[in-house]
């Protein structure tokens, strides 16, 4: 059973900003471990580790630097960073500056970055140097060159090139300009837009803007349903560039005041070392990876893990997954309904995933005093609609419809059609997602509008075609055909296409052929 004070704290979370959550933690336990990174080969040093007091100071320093650049309140700041301390601090520094954080998926290249940041009217972009074989400084500069509204590019990491404002010095600085003043007392800061994430519909890319209180509702859904212990040590392998990523790692950390250990470019050996070395009791993994590891001894002896949070970026892929029967680790599924909502469900003794509830989504399920975090319904078209505390209330940008852009459509009753076909089981008051939204393909955590994907490939090479093949782990995998695969790859790279599309035209070995 969840203690009553934990539920009471969660109820009050929608009245404060994410920045206030960090400030409170820094005041209450300044010396406690807040953030822990992977070892950084570029620094040739031990993993960076920050206390709450140190994290709070650096967040203020980032806010001050953004303010000194002349960026105004509510300016949209793009963030394209790996799942590291840099990302968390930049996100929170943007919020402390009174601006809107817009994290971008790490696999996006120039084409996607330009489309998204143009749509949002971004004023600045924060990135880091080479990572995963991509030169993100170069991508950021190319993106900024194509978007008139972007006036500044900032960067973490060594050897920041000319034209990019370095940020690494803020880790060592002892003084900085004061951050901008808080909003007027007659406003409700928690109701203001805090972050933008990105979704893809059959009509194209859309920006999904959420307030602090809507983000807090999503984080509360995960925190309470998973029954995390007080001040948990959370190891997250999922980057915070989506609602699912934010609600599974960063938000539970802020709400609980625990420790957030960050991991990227998944390595089982490094993951295991982090689990033991930092005493992690909670791990966050992509759902397909968690399902793949079920039944294996993927955690080393001596670990303290009691909670596994499995993030499913494609809701239909949860159906038919194997039961989870670890005797000491509880598994909670975090099902993303695009960028509209997340639904958390802690698996029961039989180890099978729970269906989605029909009607109000209460957390923790079955507990007295549970909190409503969302509402689910089935539309007349047979698709799943979501509403309630965590669901965005307004399209972004506000003039998207006038400009002829795709946008999040909120019905008069506050519900958003997610596009997922679903089946209602009224006897049990539950819903089951039966497939992906029409016109979309999902590759890992990335969505593509099928029509746009075909047009992109044809525009790069008129002789090339692409297919989406079912894949048990990834949802789909992309397979391309072209008379000259190398030329097609070069053409796609030249226009800044997602590497998942470029790789579809790799030279195939015989075993790769379907």
CSV table of C-alpha atoms in Angstrom, one decimal:
chain,number,residue,atom,x,y,z
A,1,UNK,CA,0.0,0.0,0.0
A,2,UNK,CA,1.2,3.5,-0.8
A,3,UNK,CA,1.6,5.7,2.3
A,4,UNK,CA,-1.0,8.5,2.5
A,5,UNK,CA,1.7,11.2,2.7
A,6,UNK,CA,3.1,10.1,-0.7
A,7,UNK,CA,-0.3,10.5,-2.3
A,8,UNK,CA,-0.8,13.8,-0.6
A,9,UNK,CA,2.6,15.0,-1.9
A,10,UNK,CA,1.6,13.9,-5.4
A,11,UNK,CA,-1.7,15.8,-5.2
A,12,UNK,CA,0.2,19.0,-4.5
A,13,UNK,CA,2.7,18.4,-7.3
A,14,UNK,CA,0.4,20.0,-9.9
A,15,UNK,CA,0.6,23.4,-8.1
A,16,UNK,CA,4.4,23.8,-8.4
A,17,UNK,CA,6.7,24.1,-11.4
A,18,UNK,CA,9.4,21.5,-12.2
A,19,UNK,CA,12.0,24.1,-11.3
A,20,UNK,CA,10.4,24.6,-7.8
A,21,UNK,CA,10.7,20.8,-7.3
A,22,UNK,CA,14.5,21.0,-7.9
A,23,UNK,CA,14.8,24.1,-5.6
A,24,UNK,CA,13.0,22.3,-2.8
A,25,UNK,CA,15.2,19.2,-3.1
A,26,UNK,CA,18.3,21.4,-3.0
A,27,UNK,CA,17.0,23.2,0.1
A,28,UNK,CA,16.0,20.0,1.9
A,29,UNK,CA,19.0,17.8,1.2
A,30,UNK,CA,21.6,19.8,-0.6
A,31,UNK,CA,24.4,17.3,-0.3
A,32,UNK,CA,22.5,14.2,-1.4
A,33,UNK,CA,23.4,12.7,-4.8
A,34,UNK,CA,21.1,14.1,-7.5
A,35,UNK,CA,22.6,13.2,-10.9
A,36,UNK,CA,25.2,10.6,-12.0
A,37,UNK,CA,26.6,10.2,-15.5
A,38,UNK,CA,28.4,7.5,-17.5
A,39,UNK,CA,32.2,7.8,-17.7
A,40,UNK,CA,33.2,10.4,-20.3
A,41,UNK,CA,36.1,9.3,-22.5
A,42,UNK,CA,36.5,12.9,-23.7
A,43,UNK,CA,37.2,14.0,-20.1
A,44,UNK,CA,39.2,10.8,-19.2
A,45,UNK,CA,37.6,11.0,-15.7
A,46,UNK,CA,35.3,9.2,-13.4
A,47,UNK,CA,31.6,9.6,-14.0
A,48,UNK,CA,30.4,13.1,-13.2
A,49,UNK,CA,28.3,13.2,-10.0
A,50,UNK,CA,26.4,16.2,-8.8
A,51,UNK,CA,24.7,16.9,-5.5
A,52,UNK,CA,21.4,18.7,-5.5
A,53,UNK,CA,23.1,21.9,-4.4
A,54,UNK,CA,25.6,21.6,-7.3
A,55,UNK,CA,22.8,20.8,-9.8
A,56,UNK,CA,20.8,23.7,-8.6
A,57,UNK,CA,23.7,26.1,-9.0
A,58,UNK,CA,24.5,24.9,-12.6
A,59,UNK,CA,20.8,25.1,-13.5
A,60,UNK,CA,20.9,28.8,-12.4
A,61,UNK,CA,24.1,29.4,-14.4
A,62,UNK,CA,22.5,28.0,-17.6
A,63,UNK,CA,19.4,30.1,-17.0
A,64,UNK,CA,21.5,33.2,-16.5
A,65,UNK,CA,23.5,32.5,-19.7
A,66,UNK,CA,20.3,32.1,-21.7
A,67,UNK,CA,18.9,35.3,-20.2
A,68,UNK,CA,22.2,37.2,-21.0
A,69,UNK,CA,21.9,36.2,-24.6
A,70,UNK,CA,18.8,38.3,-24.8
A,71,UNK,CA,16.3,35.4,-25.1
A,72,UNK,CA,12.9,36.4,-23.8
A,73,UNK,CA,10.4,34.7,-21.6
A,74,UNK,CA,8.6,31.8,-23.3
A,75,UNK,CA,11.3,31.5,-26.0
A,76,UNK,CA,11.5,28.0,-27.4
A,77,UNK,CA,14.9,26.4,-26.8
A,78,UNK,CA,15.7,23.3,-28.8
A,79,UNK,CA,17.8,20.6,-27.0
A,80,UNK,CA,19.5,17.8,-28.9
A,81,UNK,CA,21.6,15.9,-26.4
A,82,UNK,CA,22.3,12.3,-25.3
A,83,UNK,CA,20.8,10.9,-22.1
A,84,UNK,CA,23.4,12.6,-19.9
A,85,UNK,CA,23.6,15.2,-17.1
A,86,UNK,CA,24.1,17.9,-19.7
A,87,UNK,CA,20.6,17.1,-21.0
A,88,UNK,CA,18.9,17.2,-17.6
A,89,UNK,CA,20.6,20.4,-16.6
A,90,UNK,CA,19.9,22.1,-20.0
A,91,UNK,CA,16.2,21.1,-19.7
A,92,UNK,CA,15.9,22.5,-16.2
A,93,UNK,CA,18.0,25.6,-16.9
A,94,UNK,CA,15.7,26.5,-19.8
A,95,UNK,CA,12.7,26.2,-17.4
A,96,UNK,CA,14.4,28.3,-14.7
A,97,UNK,CA,15.0,31.0,-17.4
A,98,UNK,CA,11.2,31.1,-17.9
A,99,UNK,CA,11.6,29.6,-21.4
A,100,UNK,CA,10.2,26.5,-23.1
A,101,UNK,CA,12.4,23.3,-23.5
A,102,UNK,CA,12.0,21.4,-26.8
A,103,UNK,CA,14.1,18.2,-26.6
A,104,UNK,CA,14.8,16.6,-30.0
A,105,UNK,CA,15.3,12.9,-30.5
A,106,UNK,CA,19.0,12.1,-30.8
A,107,UNK,CA,18.7,10.3,-34.2
A,108,UNK,CA,17.2,13.3,-35.9
A,109,UNK,CA,19.3,15.0,-38.5
A,110,UNK,CA,19.0,18.3,-40.3
A,111,UNK,CA,15.7,17.6,-42.1
A,112,UNK,CA,13.8,16.6,-39.0
A,113,UNK,CA,15.4,19.3,-36.8
A,114,UNK,CA,14.6,22.0,-39.3
A,115,UNK,CA,11.0,20.9,-39.7
A,116,UNK,CA,10.4,20.7,-35.9
A,117,UNK,CA,12.2,23.9,-34.8
A,118,UNK,CA,10.7,25.9,-37.7
A,119,UNK,CA,7.2,24.8,-36.6
A,120,UNK,CA,7.9,25.8,-33.0
A,121,UNK,CA,9.7,29.1,-33.8
A,122,UNK,CA,12.7,28.2,-31.8
A,123,UNK,CA,15.1,31.0,-30.8
A,124,UNK,CA,18.1,28.9,-29.7
A,125,UNK,CA,19.5,25.4,-29.9
A,126,UNK,CA,21.7,23.5,-27.3
A,127,UNK,CA,23.7,20.5,-28.3
A,128,UNK,CA,26.8,18.5,-27.6
A,129,UNK,CA,29.7,17.5,-29.9
A,130,UNK,CA,30.2,14.1,-31.6
A,131,UNK,CA,28.1,11.3,-30.3
A,132,UNK,CA,27.2,7.9,-31.7
A,133,UNK,CA,29.1,8.7,-34.9
A,134,UNK,CA,27.2,11.9,-35.6
A,135,UNK,CA,28.7,15.4,-35.5
A,136,UNK,CA,26.0,17.2,-33.6
A,137,UNK,CA,27.8,20.6,-33.7
A,138,UNK,CA,27.7,20.5,-37.4
A,139,UNK,CA,24.1,19.4,-37.5
A,140,UNK,CA,23.1,22.2,-35.2
A,141,UNK,CA,24.9,24.9,-37.2
A,142,UNK,CA,23.3,23.6,-40.4
A,143,UNK,CA,19.9,23.6,-38.7
A,144,UNK,CA,20.4,27.2,-37.4
A,145,UNK,CA,21.5,28.4,-40.9
A,146,UNK,CA,18.1,27.3,-42.3
A,147,UNK,CA,15.9,28.8,-39.5
A,148,UNK,CA,15.8,32.6,-39.3
A,149,UNK,CA,14.4,32.6,-35.8
A,150,UNK,CA,17.4,30.7,-34.3
A,151,UNK,CA,19.9,33.4,-33.1
A,152,UNK,CA,22.1,31.3,-30.9
A,153,UNK,CA,23.7,27.8,-30.8
A,154,UNK,CA,25.1,26.6,-27.5
A,155,UNK,CA,27.2,23.5,-26.9
A,156,UNK,CA,28.6,21.2,-24.2
A,157,UNK,CA,31.8,19.2,-24.7
A,158,UNK,CA,35.4,19.9,-25.5
A,159,UNK,CA,36.6,21.8,-28.6
A,160,UNK,CA,33.5,23.8,-29.2
A,161,UNK,CA,33.9,25.3,-32.7
A,162,UNK,CA,33.6,29.0,-33.5
A,163,UNK,CA,30.1,30.2,-33.7
A,164,UNK,CA,28.9,28.0,-30.9
A,165,UNK,CA,28.6,29.3,-27.3
A,166,UNK,CA,30.4,26.9,-24.9
A,167,UNK,CA,28.6,25.8,-21.7
A,168,UNK,CA,31.1,23.4,-20.1
A,169,UNK,CA,32.6,26.2,-18.1
A,170,UNK,CA,29.4,26.5,-16.1
A,171,UNK,CA,30.3,23.3,-14.3
A,172,UNK,CA,33.3,24.9,-12.8
A,173,UNK,CA,32.1,28.5,-12.4
A,174,UNK,CA,31.7,30.0,-9.0
A,175,UNK,CA,29.8,33.1,-10.0
A,176,UNK,CA,27.2,33.9,-12.6
A,177,UNK,CA,24.6,36.5,-13.5
A,178,UNK,CA,21.3,36.2,-11.6
A,179,UNK,CA,18.6,34.4,-13.4
A,180,UNK,CA,15.6,36.3,-14.6
A,181,UNK,CA,12.9,37.2,-12.1
A,182,UNK,CA,10.0,34.8,-11.6
A,183,UNK,CA,6.6,35.4,-13.2
A,184,UNK,CA,4.2,37.9,-11.8
A,185,UNK,CA,2.5,36.8,-8.6
A,186,UNK,CA,-1.0,37.0,-10.2
A,187,UNK,CA,0.0,34.3,-12.7
A,188,UNK,CA,-0.1,30.6,-12.1
A,189,UNK,CA,3.4,29.4,-13.1
A,190,UNK,CA,2.6,25.7,-13.1
A,191,UNK,CA,-0.1,26.4,-15.8
A,192,UNK,CA,2.5,27.8,-18.3
A,193,UNK,CA,3.9,25.7,-21.1
A,194,UNK,CA,7.1,24.0,-19.9
A,195,UNK,CA,8.1,21.7,-22.7
A,196,UNK,CA,7.4,20.6,-26.3
A,197,UNK,CA,7.7,17.1,-27.5
A,198,UNK,CA,7.1,15.9,-31.1
A,199,UNK,CA,4.6,13.5,-32.5
A,200,UNK,CA,4.0,12.2,-36.0
A,201,UNK,CA,0.4,11.7,-37.4
A,202,UNK,CA,-0.7,10.6,-40.8
A,203,UNK,CA,-0.7,14.4,-41.7
A,204,UNK,CA,2.9,14.9,-40.6
A,205,UNK,CA,4.9,16.3,-37.7
A,206,UNK,CA,3.1,18.1,-34.8
A,207,UNK,CA,4.4,19.9,-31.8
A,208,UNK,CA,2.8,18.9,-28.5
A,209,UNK,CA,3.1,21.5,-25.7
A,210,UNK,CA,2.6,20.7,-22.1
A,211,UNK,CA,2.4,22.8,-18.9
A,212,UNK,CA,4.3,22.0,-15.7
A,213,UNK,CA,1.2,20.6,-14.1
A,214,UNK,CA,0.5,18.3,-17.1
A,215,UNK,CA,4.0,17.0,-17.0
A,216,UNK,CA,3.7,16.5,-13.2
A,217,UNK,CA,0.5,14.5,-13.8
A,218,UNK,CA,2.4,12.2,-16.2
A,219,UNK,CA,5.3,11.7,-13.7
A,220,UNK,CA,2.8,11.1,-10.8
A,221,UNK,CA,1.1,8.4,-12.9
A,222,UNK,CA,4.5,6.5,-13.1
A,223,UNK,CA,5.7,7.3,-9.6
A,224,UNK,CA,2.6,6.1,-7.8
A,225,UNK,CA,1.6,3.2,-10.0
A,226,UNK,CA,5.1,1.7,-9.8
A,227,UNK,CA,5.2,2.1,-6.0
A,228,UNK,CA,8.7,3.5,-6.0
A,229,UNK,CA,10.4,3.8,-2.6
A,230,UNK,CA,11.1,7.2,-1.0
A,231,UNK,CA,14.1,8.9,-2.6
A,232,UNK,CA,14.7,6.1,-5.2
A,233,UNK,CA,18.0,5.6,-7.1
A,234,UNK,CA,16.7,5.5,-10.7
A,235,UNK,CA,18.9,4.3,-13.6
A,236,UNK,CA,17.3,5.4,-16.8
A,237,UNK,CA,18.4,4.3,-20.3
A,238,UNK,CA,15.6,6.2,-22.1
A,239,UNK,CA,16.4,9.7,-23.3
A,240,UNK,CA,14.1,12.5,-22.1
A,241,UNK,CA,13.0,13.6,-25.6
A,242,UNK,CA,9.5,12.3,-25.4
A,243,UNK,CA,6.6,12.3,-22.9
A,244,UNK,CA,7.4,8.6,-22.1
A,245,UNK,CA,11.1,9.3,-21.6
A,246,UNK,CA,10.3,12.4,-19.4
A,247,UNK,CA,7.6,10.6,-17.3
A,248,UNK,CA,9.7,7.5,-16.7
A,249,UNK,CA,13.0,9.1,-15.5
A,250,UNK,CA,13.3,12.8,-15.1
A,251,UNK,CA,9.9,13.5,-13.6
A,252,UNK,CA,9.8,10.6,-11.0
A,253,UNK,CA,13.3,11.8,-9.9
A,254,UNK,CA,12.1,15.4,-9.5
A,255,UNK,CA,8.9,14.4,-7.7
A,256,UNK,CA,10.7,12.0,-5.3
A,257,UNK,CA,14.0,13.9,-4.7
A,258,UNK,CA,16.0,10.7,-5.3
A,259,UNK,CA,19.0,10.1,-7.5
A,260,UNK,CA,19.0,9.9,-11.3
A,261,UNK,CA,21.7,7.8,-12.9
A,262,UNK,CA,21.9,8.2,-16.7
A,263,UNK,CA,22.8,5.7,-19.3
A,264,UNK,CA,23.0,5.9,-23.1
A,265,UNK,CA,24.1,3.8,-26.0
A,266,UNK,CA,23.0,0.7,-24.1
A,267,UNK,CA,25.8,-1.6,-23.0
A,268,UNK,CA,24.8,-4.5,-20.7
A,269,UNK,CA,28.2,-4.6,-19.0
A,270,UNK,CA,28.2,-0.8,-18.2
A,271,UNK,CA,24.5,-1.0,-17.2
A,272,UNK,CA,25.3,-3.8,-14.7
A,273,UNK,CA,28.2,-1.9,-13.3
A,274,UNK,CA,26.1,1.2,-12.8
A,275,UNK,CA,23.3,-0.7,-11.1
A,276,UNK,CA,25.7,-2.1,-8.5
A,277,UNK,CA,28.1,0.8,-8.3
A,278,UNK,CA,25.3,3.4,-7.6
A,279,UNK,CA,23.0,1.1,-5.6
A,280,UNK,CA,20.1,1.5,-8.0
A,281,UNK,CA,16.7,0.2,-6.8
A,282,UNK,CA,14.9,1.2,-10.0
A,283,UNK,CA,15.8,0.7,-13.7
A,284,UNK,CA,14.1,2.2,-16.8
A,285,UNK,CA,14.4,0.2,-20.0
A,286,UNK,CA,12.7,0.3,-23.4
A,287,UNK,CA,9.8,-2.2,-23.2
A,288,UNK,CA,11.1,-4.5,-26.1
A,289,UNK,CA,14.5,-4.7,-24.4
A,290,UNK,CA,12.9,-5.5,-21.0
A,291,UNK,CA,10.8,-8.2,-22.7
A,292,UNK,CA,13.9,-9.6,-24.4
A,293,UNK,CA,15.8,-9.8,-21.1
A,294,UNK,CA,12.9,-11.4,-19.2
A,295,UNK,CA,14.0,-14.8,-17.9
A,296,UNK,CA,17.7,-14.0,-18.2
A,297,UNK,CA,20.1,-13.1,-15.4
A,298,UNK,CA,20.8,-9.6,-16.8
A,299,UNK,CA,21.4,-8.1,-13.4
A,300,UNK,CA,24.6,-9.0,-11.5
A,301,UNK,CA,24.8,-10.5,-8.0
A,302,UNK,CA,24.5,-8.0,-5.2
A,303,UNK,CA,22.1,-5.7,-7.1
A,304,UNK,CA,19.3,-3.9,-5.1
A,305,UNK,CA,16.8,-3.5,-8.0
A,306,UNK,CA,13.2,-4.0,-6.9
A,307,UNK,CA,11.4,-2.0,-9.7
A,308,UNK,CA,11.7,-2.3,-13.5
A,309,UNK,CA,9.9,0.4,-15.5
A,310,UNK,CA,9.4,-0.8,-19.1
A,311,UNK,CA,8.7,2.0,-21.6
A,312,UNK,CA,6.5,1.1,-24.6
A,313,UNK,CA,6.6,3.7,-27.3
A,314,UNK,CA,4.2,1.7,-29.5
A,315,UNK,CA,1.2,0.7,-27.5
A,316,UNK,CA,0.2,-2.3,-29.7
A,317,UNK,CA,3.5,-4.0,-29.1
A,318,UNK,CA,2.6,-4.8,-25.5
A,319,UNK,CA,0.0,-7.4,-26.5
A,320,UNK,CA,1.3,-10.9,-26.2
A,321,UNK,CA,4.5,-10.1,-24.4
A,322,UNK,CA,5.9,-12.8,-22.1
A,323,UNK,CA,4.9,-12.8,-18.4
A,324,UNK,CA,7.3,-11.2,-15.9
A,325,UNK,CA,7.9,-13.6,-13.1
A,326,UNK,CA,11.0,-12.3,-11.3
A,327,UNK,CA,10.6,-13.1,-7.6
A,328,UNK,CA,12.1,-9.9,-6.3
A,329,UNK,CA,11.6,-7.3,-9.1
A,330,UNK,CA,8.2,-5.8,-9.9
A,331,UNK,CA,7.6,-4.7,-13.4
A,332,UNK,CA,5.6,-1.6,-14.4
A,333,UNK,CA,4.6,-1.1,-18.0
A,334,UNK,CA,4.6,2.6,-19.2
A,335,UNK,CA,2.5,2.7,-22.4
A,336,UNK,CA,2.9,5.7,-24.5
A,337,UNK,CA,-0.2,6.8,-26.6
A,338,UNK,CA,2.0,8.8,-29.0
A,339,UNK,CA,2.7,12.1,-27.2
A,340,UNK,CA,-0.8,12.5,-26.0
A,341,UNK,CA,-0.7,10.5,-22.7
A,342,UNK,CA,1.1,7.7,-20.9
A,343,UNK,CA,-0.6,4.9,-18.9
A,344,UNK,CA,1.3,3.0,-16.3
A,345,UNK,CA,0.3,-0.5,-15.1
A,346,UNK,CA,2.1,-2.5,-12.5
A,347,UNK,CA,2.0,-6.2,-13.4
A,348,UNK,CA,0.3,-8.4,-10.9
A,349,UNK,CA,1.4,-11.9,-9.6
A,350,UNK,CA,0.6,-13.6,-12.9
A,351,UNK,CA,3.2,-11.4,-14.6
A,352,UNK,CA,1.0,-10.4,-17.5
A,353,UNK,CA,0.6,-6.8,-18.6
A,354,UNK,CA,-2.6,-5.0,-17.5
A,355,UNK,CA,-5.1,-3.8,-20.0
A,356,UNK,CA,-5.8,-0.1,-20.2
A,357,UNK,CA,-8.6,1.1,-18.0
A,358,UNK,CA,-11.8,2.3,-19.5
A,359,UNK,CA,-12.8,5.7,-18.1
A,360,UNK,CA,-10.8,7.5,-15.4
A,361,UNK,CA,-7.2,6.4,-15.0
A,362,UNK,CA,-6.5,6.3,-11.3
A,363,UNK,CA,-3.1,5.7,-9.7
A,364,UNK,CA,-2.1,3.6,-7.8
A,365,UNK,CA,-4.7,1.2,-9.2
A,366,UNK,CA,-6.9,-0.4,-6.6
A,367,UNK,CA,-5.5,1.8,-3.7
A,368,UNK,CA,-7.6,4.0,-1.5
A,369,UNK,CA,-7.2,7.7,-2.2
A,370,UNK,CA,-6.0,7.0,-5.7
A,371,UNK,CA,-5.4,10.1,-8.0
A,372,UNK,CA,-7.0,10.6,-11.4
A,373,UNK,CA,-4.2,11.3,-13.9
A,374,UNK,CA,-6.1,10.8,-17.2
A,375,UNK,CA,-9.3,9.6,-18.9
A,376,UNK,CA,-9.6,7.0,-21.7
A,377,UNK,CA,-12.5,6.4,-24.0
A,378,UNK,CA,-13.3,4.7,-27.3
A,379,UNK,CA,-14.4,7.0,-30.1
A,380,UNK,CA,-17.3,6.2,-32.5
A,381,UNK,CA,-14.6,5.3,-35.1
A,382,UNK,CA,-13.2,2.6,-32.8
A,383,UNK,CA,-10.0,4.5,-31.8
A,384,UNK,CA,-8.6,5.4,-28.4
A,385,UNK,CA,-9.1,8.9,-27.1
A,386,UNK,CA,-7.4,10.4,-24.0
A,387,UNK,CA,-8.1,13.4,-21.8
A,388,UNK,CA,-7.7,14.6,-18.3
A,389,UNK,CA,-4.9,16.1,-16.2
A,390,UNK,CA,-1.9,15.0,-18.2
A,391,UNK,CA,-3.3,15.6,-21.7
A,392,UNK,CA,-2.4,18.9,-23.5
A,393,UNK,CA,-5.2,21.5,-23.6
A,394,UNK,CA,-4.2,23.6,-26.6
A,395,UNK,CA,-2.6,23.2,-30.0
A,396,UNK,CA,0.9,24.5,-30.5
A,397,UNK,CA,1.8,26.9,-32.0
A,398,UNK,CA,-1.6,28.6,-31.5
A,399,UNK,CA,-1.8,29.7,-35.2
A,400,UNK,CA,-0.9,26.2,-36.6
A,401,UNK,CA,-4.3,25.8,-38.2
A,402,UNK,CA,-4.2,29.2,-39.8
A,403,UNK,CA,-0.8,28.4,-41.2
A,404,UNK,CA,-2.0,25.1,-42.7
A,405,UNK,CA,0.1,23.0,-40.4
A,406,UNK,CA,-0.8,19.7,-38.7
A,407,UNK,CA,-1.5,20.1,-35.0
A,408,UNK,CA,-2.9,18.3,-31.9
A,409,UNK,CA,-6.7,18.4,-32.2
A,410,UNK,CA,-8.4,18.7,-28.9
A,411,UNK,CA,-12.2,18.0,-29.0
A,412,UNK,CA,-14.7,20.2,-27.2
A,413,UNK,CA,-14.9,17.7,-24.4
A,414,UNK,CA,-11.1,17.9,-23.9
A,415,UNK,CA,-10.4,14.5,-25.4
A,416,UNK,CA,-7.7,13.9,-28.0
A,417,UNK,CA,-8.0,11.1,-30.5
A,418,UNK,CA,-4.7,9.1,-30.4
A,419,UNK,CA,-5.6,7.2,-33.6
A,420,UNK,CA,-4.9,3.8,-32.0
A,421,UNK,CA,-7.6,1.3,-32.9
A,422,UNK,CA,-8.9,-0.4,-29.7
A,423,UNK,CA,-11.3,-2.9,-28.4
A,424,UNK,CA,-13.5,-2.2,-25.3
A,425,UNK,CA,-14.1,-4.9,-22.8
A,426,UNK,CA,-17.0,-3.5,-20.8
A,427,UNK,CA,-17.3,-6.5,-18.5
A,428,UNK,CA,-13.9,-5.7,-17.1
A,429,UNK,CA,-14.0,-1.9,-17.7
A,430,UNK,CA,-10.8,-2.1,-19.9
A,431,UNK,CA,-9.5,-1.3,-23.3
A,432,UNK,CA,-7.0,-3.2,-25.5
A,433,UNK,CA,-5.0,-1.5,-28.3
A,434,UNK,CA,-5.1,-3.7,-31.3
A,435,UNK,CA,-2.8,-2.0,-33.8
A,436,UNK,CA,-0.8,1.1,-34.7
A,437,UNK,CA,-2.5,4.3,-35.9
A,438,UNK,CA,-3.4,4.3,-39.5
A,439,UNK,CA,-0.8,5.7,-41.9
A,440,UNK,CA,2.1,5.3,-39.5
A,441,UNK,CA,5.1,2.9,-39.1
A,442,UNK,CA,7.0,2.6,-35.9
A,443,UNK,CA,10.7,1.7,-35.9
A,444,UNK,CA,11.9,1.4,-32.3
A,445,UNK,CA,10.8,4.6,-30.6
A,446,UNK,CA,10.6,6.5,-33.9
A,447,UNK,CA,7.4,7.1,-35.8
A,448,UNK,CA,7.2,7.9,-39.6
A,449,UNK,CA,4.2,9.0,-41.7
A,450,UNK,CA,4.2,6.4,-44.4
A,451,UNK,CA,3.2,8.7,-47.2
A,452,UNK,CA,5.9,11.3,-46.3
A,453,UNK,CA,8.5,8.6,-45.9
A,454,UNK,CA,7.8,7.3,-49.4
A,455,UNK,CA,7.9,10.8,-50.8
A,456,UNK,CA,11.2,11.5,-49.1
A,457,UNK,CA,12.9,8.5,-50.6
A,458,UNK,CA,11.5,9.1,-54.1
A,459,UNK,CA,12.7,12.7,-53.9
A,460,UNK,CA,16.2,11.7,-53.0
A,461,UNK,CA,16.3,9.0,-55.7
A,462,UNK,CA,13.5,8.5,-58.2
A,463,UNK,CA,14.6,4.9,-58.7
A,464,UNK,CA,14.5,3.9,-55.0
A,465,UNK,CA,11.6,2.3,-53.1
A,466,UNK,CA,11.2,1.5,-49.4
A,467,UNK,CA,9.1,-1.1,-47.5
A,468,UNK,CA,8.2,-1.4,-43.8
A,469,UNK,CA,8.5,-5.1,-42.7
A,470,UNK,CA,7.0,-6.4,-39.4
A,471,UNK,CA,9.6,-6.9,-36.7
A,472,UNK,CA,8.9,-8.5,-33.3
A,473,UNK,CA,11.3,-6.2,-31.4
A,474,UNK,CA,11.3,-2.9,-33.3
A,475,UNK,CA,7.7,-2.9,-34.5
A,476,UNK,CA,8.8,-2.4,-38.1
A,477,UNK,CA,12.1,-2.4,-39.9
A,478,UNK,CA,12.8,-0.4,-43.0
A,479,UNK,CA,14.1,-2.2,-46.1
A,480,UNK,CA,15.1,-0.2,-49.2
A,481,UNK,CA,15.6,-1.1,-52.8
A,482,UNK,CA,17.7,0.9,-55.2
A,483,UNK,CA,19.8,0.2,-58.3
A,484,UNK,CA,22.7,2.0,-56.6
A,485,UNK,CA,22.4,1.8,-52.8
A,486,UNK,CA,25.4,3.8,-52.1
A,487,UNK,CA,24.2,6.7,-54.2
A,488,UNK,CA,20.8,6.6,-52.5
A,489,UNK,CA,22.4,6.6,-49.1
A,490,UNK,CA,24.5,9.6,-50.1
A,491,UNK,CA,21.4,11.5,-51.4
A,492,UNK,CA,19.5,10.8,-48.2
A,493,UNK,CA,22.4,11.9,-46.0
A,494,UNK,CA,22.7,15.1,-48.1
A,495,UNK,CA,19.2,16.1,-47.3
A,496,UNK,CA,19.6,15.3,-43.6
A,497,UNK,CA,17.4,12.2,-43.4
A,498,UNK,CA,17.0,10.1,-40.3
A,499,UNK,CA,19.8,7.4,-40.1
A,500,UNK,CA,17.1,4.7,-39.8
A,501,UNK,CA,16.0,5.6,-43.3
A,502,UNK,CA,19.6,5.8,-44.6
A,503,UNK,CA,20.4,2.4,-43.2
A,504,UNK,CA,17.5,0.8,-45.0
A,505,UNK,CA,19.7,1.1,-48.1
A,506,UNK,CA,22.8,-0.5,-46.7
A,507,UNK,CA,24.5,-3.2,-48.7
A,508,UNK,CA,22.8,-6.4,-47.8
A,509,UNK,CA,24.4,-9.7,-47.0
A,510,UNK,CA,22.5,-12.8,-48.1
A,511,UNK,CA,21.2,-13.4,-44.6
A,512,UNK,CA,19.6,-10.0,-44.5
A,513,UNK,CA,17.3,-10.8,-47.4
A,514,UNK,CA,13.7,-11.4,-46.4
